[in-house]
Amino acid sequence: MTTTTFPVAAAPAARTGNKLGLLFANLYVLGMCGTIGGAYLFQFGLWEYPCPMCLLQRMFMLLSALGPALIIHRSRKGTVTTRDTASGWGWAIVCALLGSTVSITQVLMHIVPPDPGYAGALFGLHLYTWAAITFAAAVLAAGIALVLTHESEPLDAATATPALRGLGTVSLYLLAFFAVSNLVACFFLQGFHWQMPGDPTGYAFFTDLF
């Protein structure tokens, strides 16, 4: 006597976990891009030029976002393995921790009164203080995502809804835009000099030309 077996459908909770995991990766990338976008408002809207340490913090934000971006990219092509997930969120944590050392160093440089701090402030806190808060939140978020990896697997191209696939496209393109634009801004600030001033007062590329 033969028995017939039927495939068991995946539990709804697992499918929800898959989508939430992918959504969380997108939100991480968008959060980092949004933070850099806020810094752009100070740079291009208020003409407050970032110092080398500020630019270094932006670079670590972009590097940290590369980890979840890898997860998003892999999910669009096929299956995201446990190794991919662990590597992506682990990379995000390491880069956020490195970025936090730069932010905290800059905070300590200006912490003793009557030092007014560098550049403007938002809600009473300078941008490098906000960067330190952002990196701390990023480490916590990536750590939670890493702990809950088993809740978001298996993750593959079939998991994402059209809305999630569209959000992934936006996230990856925004990350690419901020990476390229930040490099261009660095070049214009430094010009053809070997070193950028610690307290830039303009775009060296244009001041050298004119």
PDB file of C-alpha atoms in Angstrom:
ATOM      1  CA  MET A   1       0.000   0.000   0.000  1.00  0.00           C
ATOM      2  CA  THR A   2       1.429   3.310  -1.008  1.00  0.00           C
ATOM      3  CA  THR A   3       0.874   6.550   0.764  1.00  0.00           C
ATOM      4  CA  THR A   4       0.524   9.870  -0.941  1.00  0.00           C
ATOM      5  CA  THR A   5       2.300  12.840   0.543  1.00  0.00           C
ATOM      6  CA  PHE A   6       1.389  16.393  -0.144  1.00  0.00           C
ATOM      7  CA  PRO A   7       3.749  19.349   0.068  1.00  0.00           C
ATOM      8  CA  VAL A   8       3.283  21.396   3.179  1.00  0.00           C
ATOM      9  CA  ALA A   9       2.818  25.093   2.555  1.00  0.00           C
ATOM     10  CA  ALA A  10       5.097  27.491   4.331  1.00  0.00           C
ATOM     11  CA  ALA A  11       3.646  28.988   7.472  1.00  0.00           C
ATOM     12  CA  PRO A  12       2.241  32.499   7.080  1.00  0.00           C
ATOM     13  CA  ALA A  13       4.453  33.700   9.922  1.00  0.00           C
ATOM     14  CA  ALA A  14       7.559  32.577   8.021  1.00  0.00           C
ATOM     15  CA  ARG A  15       6.500  34.430   4.888  1.00  0.00           C
ATOM     16  CA  THR A  16       5.806  37.524   6.976  1.00  0.00           C
ATOM     17  CA  GLY A  17       9.233  37.189   8.571  1.00  0.00           C
ATOM     18  CA  ASN A  18      10.871  36.982   5.155  1.00  0.00           C
ATOM     19  CA  LYS A  19       9.207  40.177   4.006  1.00  0.00           C
ATOM     20  CA  LEU A  20       9.922  42.008   7.252  1.00  0.00           C
ATOM     21  CA  GLY A  21      13.583  41.010   7.051  1.00  0.00           C
ATOM     22  CA  LEU A  22      13.861  42.366   3.534  1.00  0.00           C
ATOM     23  CA  LEU A  23      11.945  45.508   4.487  1.00  0.00           C
ATOM     24  CA  PHE A  24      14.297  46.048   7.420  1.00  0.00           C
ATOM     25  CA  ALA A  25      17.342  45.839   5.143  1.00  0.00           C
ATOM     26  CA  ASN A  26      15.796  48.485   2.888  1.00  0.00           C
ATOM     27  CA  LEU A  27      14.981  50.744   5.830  1.00  0.00           C
ATOM     28  CA  TYR A  28      18.574  50.479   7.052  1.00  0.00           C
ATOM     29  CA  VAL A  29      19.941  51.590   3.691  1.00  0.00           C
ATOM     30  CA  LEU A  30      17.372  54.382   3.379  1.00  0.00           C
ATOM     31  CA  GLY A  31      18.119  55.526   6.930  1.00  0.00           C
ATOM     32  CA  MET A  32      21.811  55.923   6.189  1.00  0.00           C
ATOM     33  CA  CYS A  33      21.046  57.719   2.926  1.00  0.00           C
ATOM     34  CA  GLY A  34      18.600  59.998   4.727  1.00  0.00           C
ATOM     35  CA  THR A  35      21.232  60.902   7.321  1.00  0.00           C
ATOM     36  CA  ILE A  36      23.715  61.852   4.615  1.00  0.00           C
ATOM     37  CA  GLY A  37      20.934  63.739   2.817  1.00  0.00           C
ATOM     38  CA  GLY A  38      20.427  65.796   5.984  1.00  0.00           C
ATOM     39  CA  ALA A  39      24.141  66.602   6.003  1.00  0.00           C
ATOM     40  CA  TYR A  40      23.793  67.715   2.364  1.00  0.00           C
ATOM     41  CA  LEU A  41      21.190  70.276   3.456  1.00  0.00           C
ATOM     42  CA  PHE A  42      23.802  71.859   5.725  1.00  0.00           C
ATOM     43  CA  GLN A  43      26.502  71.661   3.066  1.00  0.00           C
ATOM     44  CA  PHE A  44      24.608  72.902   0.031  1.00  0.00           C
ATOM     45  CA  GLY A  45      21.700  74.722   1.661  1.00  0.00           C
ATOM     46  CA  LEU A  46      23.492  76.543   4.481  1.00  0.00           C
ATOM     47  CA  TRP A  47      26.973  76.559   2.911  1.00  0.00           C
ATOM     48  CA  GLU A  48      28.589  74.830   5.865  1.00  0.00           C
ATOM     49  CA  TYR A  49      31.553  72.923   4.506  1.00  0.00           C
ATOM     50  CA  PRO A  50      32.260  69.484   6.000  1.00  0.00           C
ATOM     51  CA  CYS A  51      35.656  68.869   7.525  1.00  0.00           C
ATOM     52  CA  PRO A  52      37.687  65.718   6.726  1.00  0.00           C
ATOM     53  CA  MET A  53      36.326  63.945   9.808  1.00  0.00           C
ATOM     54  CA  CYS A  54      32.761  64.736   8.738  1.00  0.00           C
ATOM     55  CA  LEU A  55      33.426  63.259   5.306  1.00  0.00           C
ATOM     56  CA  LEU A  56      35.003  60.187   6.883  1.00  0.00           C
ATOM     57  CA  GLN A  57      31.849  59.629   8.932  1.00  0.00           C
ATOM     58  CA  ARG A  58      29.754  59.832   5.769  1.00  0.00           C
ATOM     59  CA  MET A  59      31.979  57.239   4.141  1.00  0.00           C
ATOM     60  CA  PHE A  60      31.530  54.831   7.053  1.00  0.00           C
ATOM     61  CA  MET A  61      27.754  55.320   6.812  1.00  0.00           C
ATOM     62  CA  LEU A  62      27.897  54.390   3.142  1.00  0.00           C
ATOM     63  CA  LEU A  63      30.144  51.413   3.866  1.00  0.00           C
ATOM     64  CA  SER A  64      27.817  50.240   6.628  1.00  0.00           C
ATOM     65  CA  ALA A  65      24.846  50.399   4.251  1.00  0.00           C
ATOM     66  CA  LEU A  66      26.679  48.149   1.782  1.00  0.00           C
ATOM     67  CA  GLY A  67      25.991  45.120   3.995  1.00  0.00           C
ATOM     68  CA  PRO A  68      22.179  45.300   3.843  1.00  0.00           C
ATOM     69  CA  ALA A  69      22.482  46.432   0.218  1.00  0.00           C
ATOM     70  CA  LEU A  70      24.178  43.091  -0.523  1.00  0.00           C
ATOM     71  CA  ILE A  71      21.217  41.281   1.031  1.00  0.00           C
ATOM     72  CA  ILE A  72      18.792  43.333  -1.081  1.00  0.00           C
ATOM     73  CA  HIS A  73      20.795  42.675  -4.244  1.00  0.00           C
ATOM     74  CA  ARG A  74      21.062  38.934  -3.606  1.00  0.00           C
ATOM     75  CA  SER A  75      17.332  38.694  -2.864  1.00  0.00           C
ATOM     76  CA  ARG A  76      16.608  40.133  -6.326  1.00  0.00           C
ATOM     77  CA  LYS A  77      18.792  37.532  -8.054  1.00  0.00           C
ATOM     78  CA  GLY A  78      18.120  34.338  -6.132  1.00  0.00           C
ATOM     79  CA  THR A  79      18.414  32.865  -2.672  1.00  0.00           C
ATOM     80  CA  VAL A  80      20.067  34.739   0.186  1.00  0.00           C
ATOM     81  CA  THR A  81      22.032  32.224   2.237  1.00  0.00           C
ATOM     82  CA  THR A  82      22.753  32.364   5.951  1.00  0.00           C
ATOM     83  CA  ARG A  83      26.316  33.307   5.072  1.00  0.00           C
ATOM     84  CA  ASP A  84      25.079  36.249   2.989  1.00  0.00           C
ATOM     85  CA  THR A  85      22.850  37.475   5.796  1.00  0.00           C
ATOM     86  CA  ALA A  86      25.506  37.093   8.480  1.00  0.00           C
ATOM     87  CA  SER A  87      28.147  38.752   6.310  1.00  0.00           C
ATOM     88  CA  GLY A  88      25.854  41.627   5.363  1.00  0.00           C
ATOM     89  CA  TRP A  89      24.745  42.548   8.855  1.00  0.00           C
ATOM     90  CA  GLY A  90      28.155  41.773  10.348  1.00  0.00           C
ATOM     91  CA  TRP A  91      29.766  44.154   7.851  1.00  0.00           C
ATOM     92  CA  ALA A  92      27.186  46.795   8.782  1.00  0.00           C
ATOM     93  CA  ILE A  93      28.083  46.463  12.474  1.00  0.00           C
ATOM     94  CA  VAL A  94      31.850  46.632  11.925  1.00  0.00           C
ATOM     95  CA  CYS A  95      31.619  49.742   9.721  1.00  0.00           C
ATOM     96  CA  ALA A  96      29.195  51.431  12.113  1.00  0.00           C
ATOM     97  CA  LEU A  97      31.538  50.766  15.029  1.00  0.00           C
ATOM     98  CA  LEU A  98      34.483  52.198  13.095  1.00  0.00           C
ATOM     99  CA  GLY A  99      32.425  55.232  12.130  1.00  0.00           C
ATOM    100  CA  SER A 100      31.397  55.760  15.741  1.00  0.00           C
ATOM    101  CA  THR A 101      35.044  56.057  16.779  1.00  0.00           C
ATOM    102  CA  VAL A 102      35.433  58.978  14.362  1.00  0.00           C
ATOM    103  CA  SER A 103      32.241  60.634  15.595  1.00  0.00           C
ATOM    104  CA  ILE A 104      33.097  60.196  19.262  1.00  0.00           C
ATOM    105  CA  THR A 105      36.606  61.505  18.638  1.00  0.00           C
ATOM    106  CA  GLN A 106      35.172  64.660  17.064  1.00  0.00           C
ATOM    107  CA  VAL A 107      32.705  65.054  19.939  1.00  0.00           C
ATOM    108  CA  LEU A 108      35.563  64.871  22.448  1.00  0.00           C
ATOM    109  CA  MET A 109      37.572  67.405  20.447  1.00  0.00           C
ATOM    110  CA  HIS A 110      34.851  70.029  20.981  1.00  0.00           C
ATOM    111  CA  ILE A 111      33.362  68.968  24.303  1.00  0.00           C
ATOM    112  CA  VAL A 112      35.256  71.344  26.595  1.00  0.00           C
ATOM    113  CA  PRO A 113      33.627  74.790  27.011  1.00  0.00           C
ATOM    114  CA  PRO A 114      33.834  77.430  25.675  1.00  0.00           C
ATOM    115  CA  ASP A 115      34.493  75.548  22.413  1.00  0.00           C
ATOM    116  CA  PRO A 116      31.424  76.311  20.242  1.00  0.00           C
ATOM    117  CA  GLY A 117      31.844  73.135  18.206  1.00  0.00           C
ATOM    118  CA  TYR A 118      32.282  72.771  14.475  1.00  0.00           C
ATOM    119  CA  ALA A 119      29.655  74.154  12.094  1.00  0.00           C
ATOM    120  CA  GLY A 120      25.961  74.456  12.843  1.00  0.00           C
ATOM    121  CA  ALA A 121      23.685  72.430  15.081  1.00  0.00           C
ATOM    122  CA  LEU A 122      20.332  70.693  14.790  1.00  0.00           C
ATOM    123  CA  PHE A 123      18.154  70.742  17.923  1.00  0.00           C
ATOM    124  CA  GLY A 124      21.192  71.839  19.899  1.00  0.00           C
ATOM    125  CA  LEU A 125      23.428  68.989  18.729  1.00  0.00           C
ATOM    126  CA  HIS A 126      26.156  69.245  16.098  1.00  0.00           C
ATOM    127  CA  LEU A 127      26.110  66.905  13.128  1.00  0.00           C
ATOM    128  CA  TYR A 128      28.978  64.777  14.447  1.00  0.00           C
ATOM    129  CA  THR A 129      26.967  64.168  17.626  1.00  0.00           C
ATOM    130  CA  TRP A 130      24.011  63.110  15.510  1.00  0.00           C
ATOM    131  CA  ALA A 131      26.390  60.871  13.578  1.00  0.00           C
ATOM    132  CA  ALA A 132      27.477  59.183  16.823  1.00  0.00           C
ATOM    133  CA  ILE A 133      23.817  58.601  17.707  1.00  0.00           C
ATOM    134  CA  THR A 134      23.175  57.261  14.195  1.00  0.00           C
ATOM    135  CA  PHE A 135      26.065  54.807  14.414  1.00  0.00           C
ATOM    136  CA  ALA A 136      24.908  53.591  17.843  1.00  0.00           C
ATOM    137  CA  ALA A 137      21.392  53.039  16.501  1.00  0.00           C
ATOM    138  CA  ALA A 138      22.833  51.297  13.430  1.00  0.00           C
ATOM    139  CA  VAL A 139      24.840  48.850  15.554  1.00  0.00           C
ATOM    140  CA  LEU A 140      21.729  48.050  17.608  1.00  0.00           C
ATOM    141  CA  ALA A 141      19.537  47.620  14.512  1.00  0.00           C
ATOM    142  CA  ALA A 142      22.064  45.441  12.680  1.00  0.00           C
ATOM    143  CA  GLY A 143      22.640  43.380  15.813  1.00  0.00           C
ATOM    144  CA  ILE A 144      18.915  42.706  16.176  1.00  0.00           C
ATOM    145  CA  ALA A 145      18.700  41.755  12.498  1.00  0.00           C
ATOM    146  CA  LEU A 146      21.621  39.371  12.969  1.00  0.00           C
ATOM    147  CA  VAL A 147      20.026  37.722  16.009  1.00  0.00           C
ATOM    148  CA  LEU A 148      16.736  37.275  14.124  1.00  0.00           C
ATOM    149  CA  THR A 149      18.353  35.846  10.996  1.00  0.00           C
ATOM    150  CA  HIS A 150      16.567  32.521  11.436  1.00  0.00           C
ATOM    151  CA  GLU A 151      13.209  34.309  11.349  1.00  0.00           C
ATOM    152  CA  SER A 152      13.841  35.738   7.873  1.00  0.00           C
ATOM    153  CA  GLU A 153      15.042  32.610   6.071  1.00  0.00           C
ATOM    154  CA  PRO A 154      14.774  31.328   3.447  1.00  0.00           C
ATOM    155  CA  LEU A 155      14.862  34.622   1.615  1.00  0.00           C
ATOM    156  CA  ASP A 156      14.755  34.590  -2.171  1.00  0.00           C
ATOM    157  CA  ALA A 157      13.506  36.431  -5.206  1.00  0.00           C
ATOM    158  CA  ALA A 158      10.041  34.881  -4.894  1.00  0.00           C
ATOM    159  CA  THR A 159       9.599  36.318  -1.413  1.00  0.00           C
ATOM    160  CA  ALA A 160       9.466  39.986  -2.327  1.00  0.00           C
ATOM    161  CA  THR A 161       6.219  41.617  -3.351  1.00  0.00           C
ATOM    162  CA  PRO A 162       6.260  44.111  -6.248  1.00  0.00           C
ATOM    163  CA  ALA A 163       6.278  46.904  -3.678  1.00  0.00           C
ATOM    164  CA  LEU A 164       9.335  45.437  -1.945  1.00  0.00           C
ATOM    165  CA  ARG A 165      11.129  44.944  -5.257  1.00  0.00           C
ATOM    166  CA  GLY A 166      10.421  48.562  -6.142  1.00  0.00           C
ATOM    167  CA  LEU A 167      11.643  49.706  -2.738  1.00  0.00           C
ATOM    168  CA  GLY A 168      14.822  47.666  -3.241  1.00  0.00           C
ATOM    169  CA  THR A 169      15.457  49.424  -6.537  1.00  0.00           C
ATOM    170  CA  VAL A 170      15.029  52.812  -4.894  1.00  0.00           C
ATOM    171  CA  SER A 171      17.331  51.849  -2.008  1.00  0.00           C
ATOM    172  CA  LEU A 172      20.151  50.612  -4.229  1.00  0.00           C
ATOM    173  CA  TYR A 173      19.986  53.589  -6.589  1.00  0.00           C
ATOM    174  CA  LEU A 174      19.896  56.069  -3.710  1.00  0.00           C
ATOM    175  CA  LEU A 175      22.924  54.417  -2.122  1.00  0.00           C
ATOM    176  CA  ALA A 176      24.795  54.611  -5.431  1.00  0.00           C
ATOM    177  CA  PHE A 177      23.805  58.268  -5.825  1.00  0.00           C
ATOM    178  CA  PHE A 178      25.066  59.268  -2.386  1.00  0.00           C
ATOM    179  CA  ALA A 179      28.273  57.271  -2.827  1.00  0.00           C
ATOM    180  CA  VAL A 180      29.102  58.974  -6.137  1.00  0.00           C
ATOM    181  CA  SER A 181      27.954  62.450  -5.075  1.00  0.00           C
ATOM    182  CA  ASN A 182      29.965  62.237  -1.861  1.00  0.00           C
ATOM    183  CA  LEU A 183      33.116  61.378  -3.815  1.00  0.00           C
ATOM    184  CA  VAL A 184      32.469  64.294  -6.171  1.00  0.00           C
ATOM    185  CA  ALA A 185      31.916  66.651  -3.239  1.00  0.00           C
ATOM    186  CA  CYS A 186      35.186  65.449  -1.656  1.00  0.00           C
ATOM    187  CA  PHE A 187      37.042  66.134  -4.887  1.00  0.00           C
ATOM    188  CA  PHE A 188      35.673  69.670  -5.207  1.00  0.00           C
ATOM    189  CA  LEU A 189      36.440  70.408  -1.550  1.00  0.00           C
ATOM    190  CA  GLN A 190      40.028  69.170  -1.813  1.00  0.00           C
ATOM    191  CA  GLY A 191      40.738  70.137  -5.392  1.00  0.00           C
ATOM    192  CA  PHE A 192      44.140  69.036  -6.611  1.00  0.00           C
ATOM    193  CA  HIS A 193      45.768  69.388  -3.181  1.00  0.00           C
ATOM    194  CA  TRP A 194      47.247  66.449  -1.304  1.00  0.00           C
ATOM    195  CA  GLN A 195      45.439  67.396   1.887  1.00  0.00           C
ATOM    196  CA  MET A 196      42.094  68.944   2.692  1.00  0.00           C
ATOM    197  CA  PRO A 197      42.072  71.799   5.242  1.00  0.00           C
ATOM    198  CA  GLY A 198      40.812  70.870   8.686  1.00  0.00           C
ATOM    199  CA  ASP A 199      38.382  73.788   8.528  1.00  0.00           C
ATOM    200  CA  PRO A 200      37.502  74.281   4.839  1.00  0.00           C
ATOM    201  CA  THR A 201      36.044  77.656   3.859  1.00  0.00           C
ATOM    202  CA  GLY A 202      35.172  76.832   0.239  1.00  0.00           C
ATOM    203  CA  TYR A 203      35.597  74.422  -2.627  1.00  0.00           C
ATOM    204  CA  ALA A 204      39.320  74.376  -3.350  1.00  0.00           C
ATOM    205  CA  PHE A 205      38.757  73.117  -6.903  1.00  0.00           C
ATOM    206  CA  PHE A 206      36.932  76.326  -7.866  1.00  0.00           C
ATOM    207  CA  THR A 207      39.056  78.733  -5.811  1.00  0.00           C
ATOM    208  CA  ASP A 208      42.196  77.373  -7.473  1.00  0.00           C
ATOM    209  CA  LEU A 209      40.691  77.871 -10.923  1.00  0.00           C
ATOM    210  CA  PHE A 210      39.300  81.354 -10.352  1.00  0.00           C
TER     211      PHE A 210
END
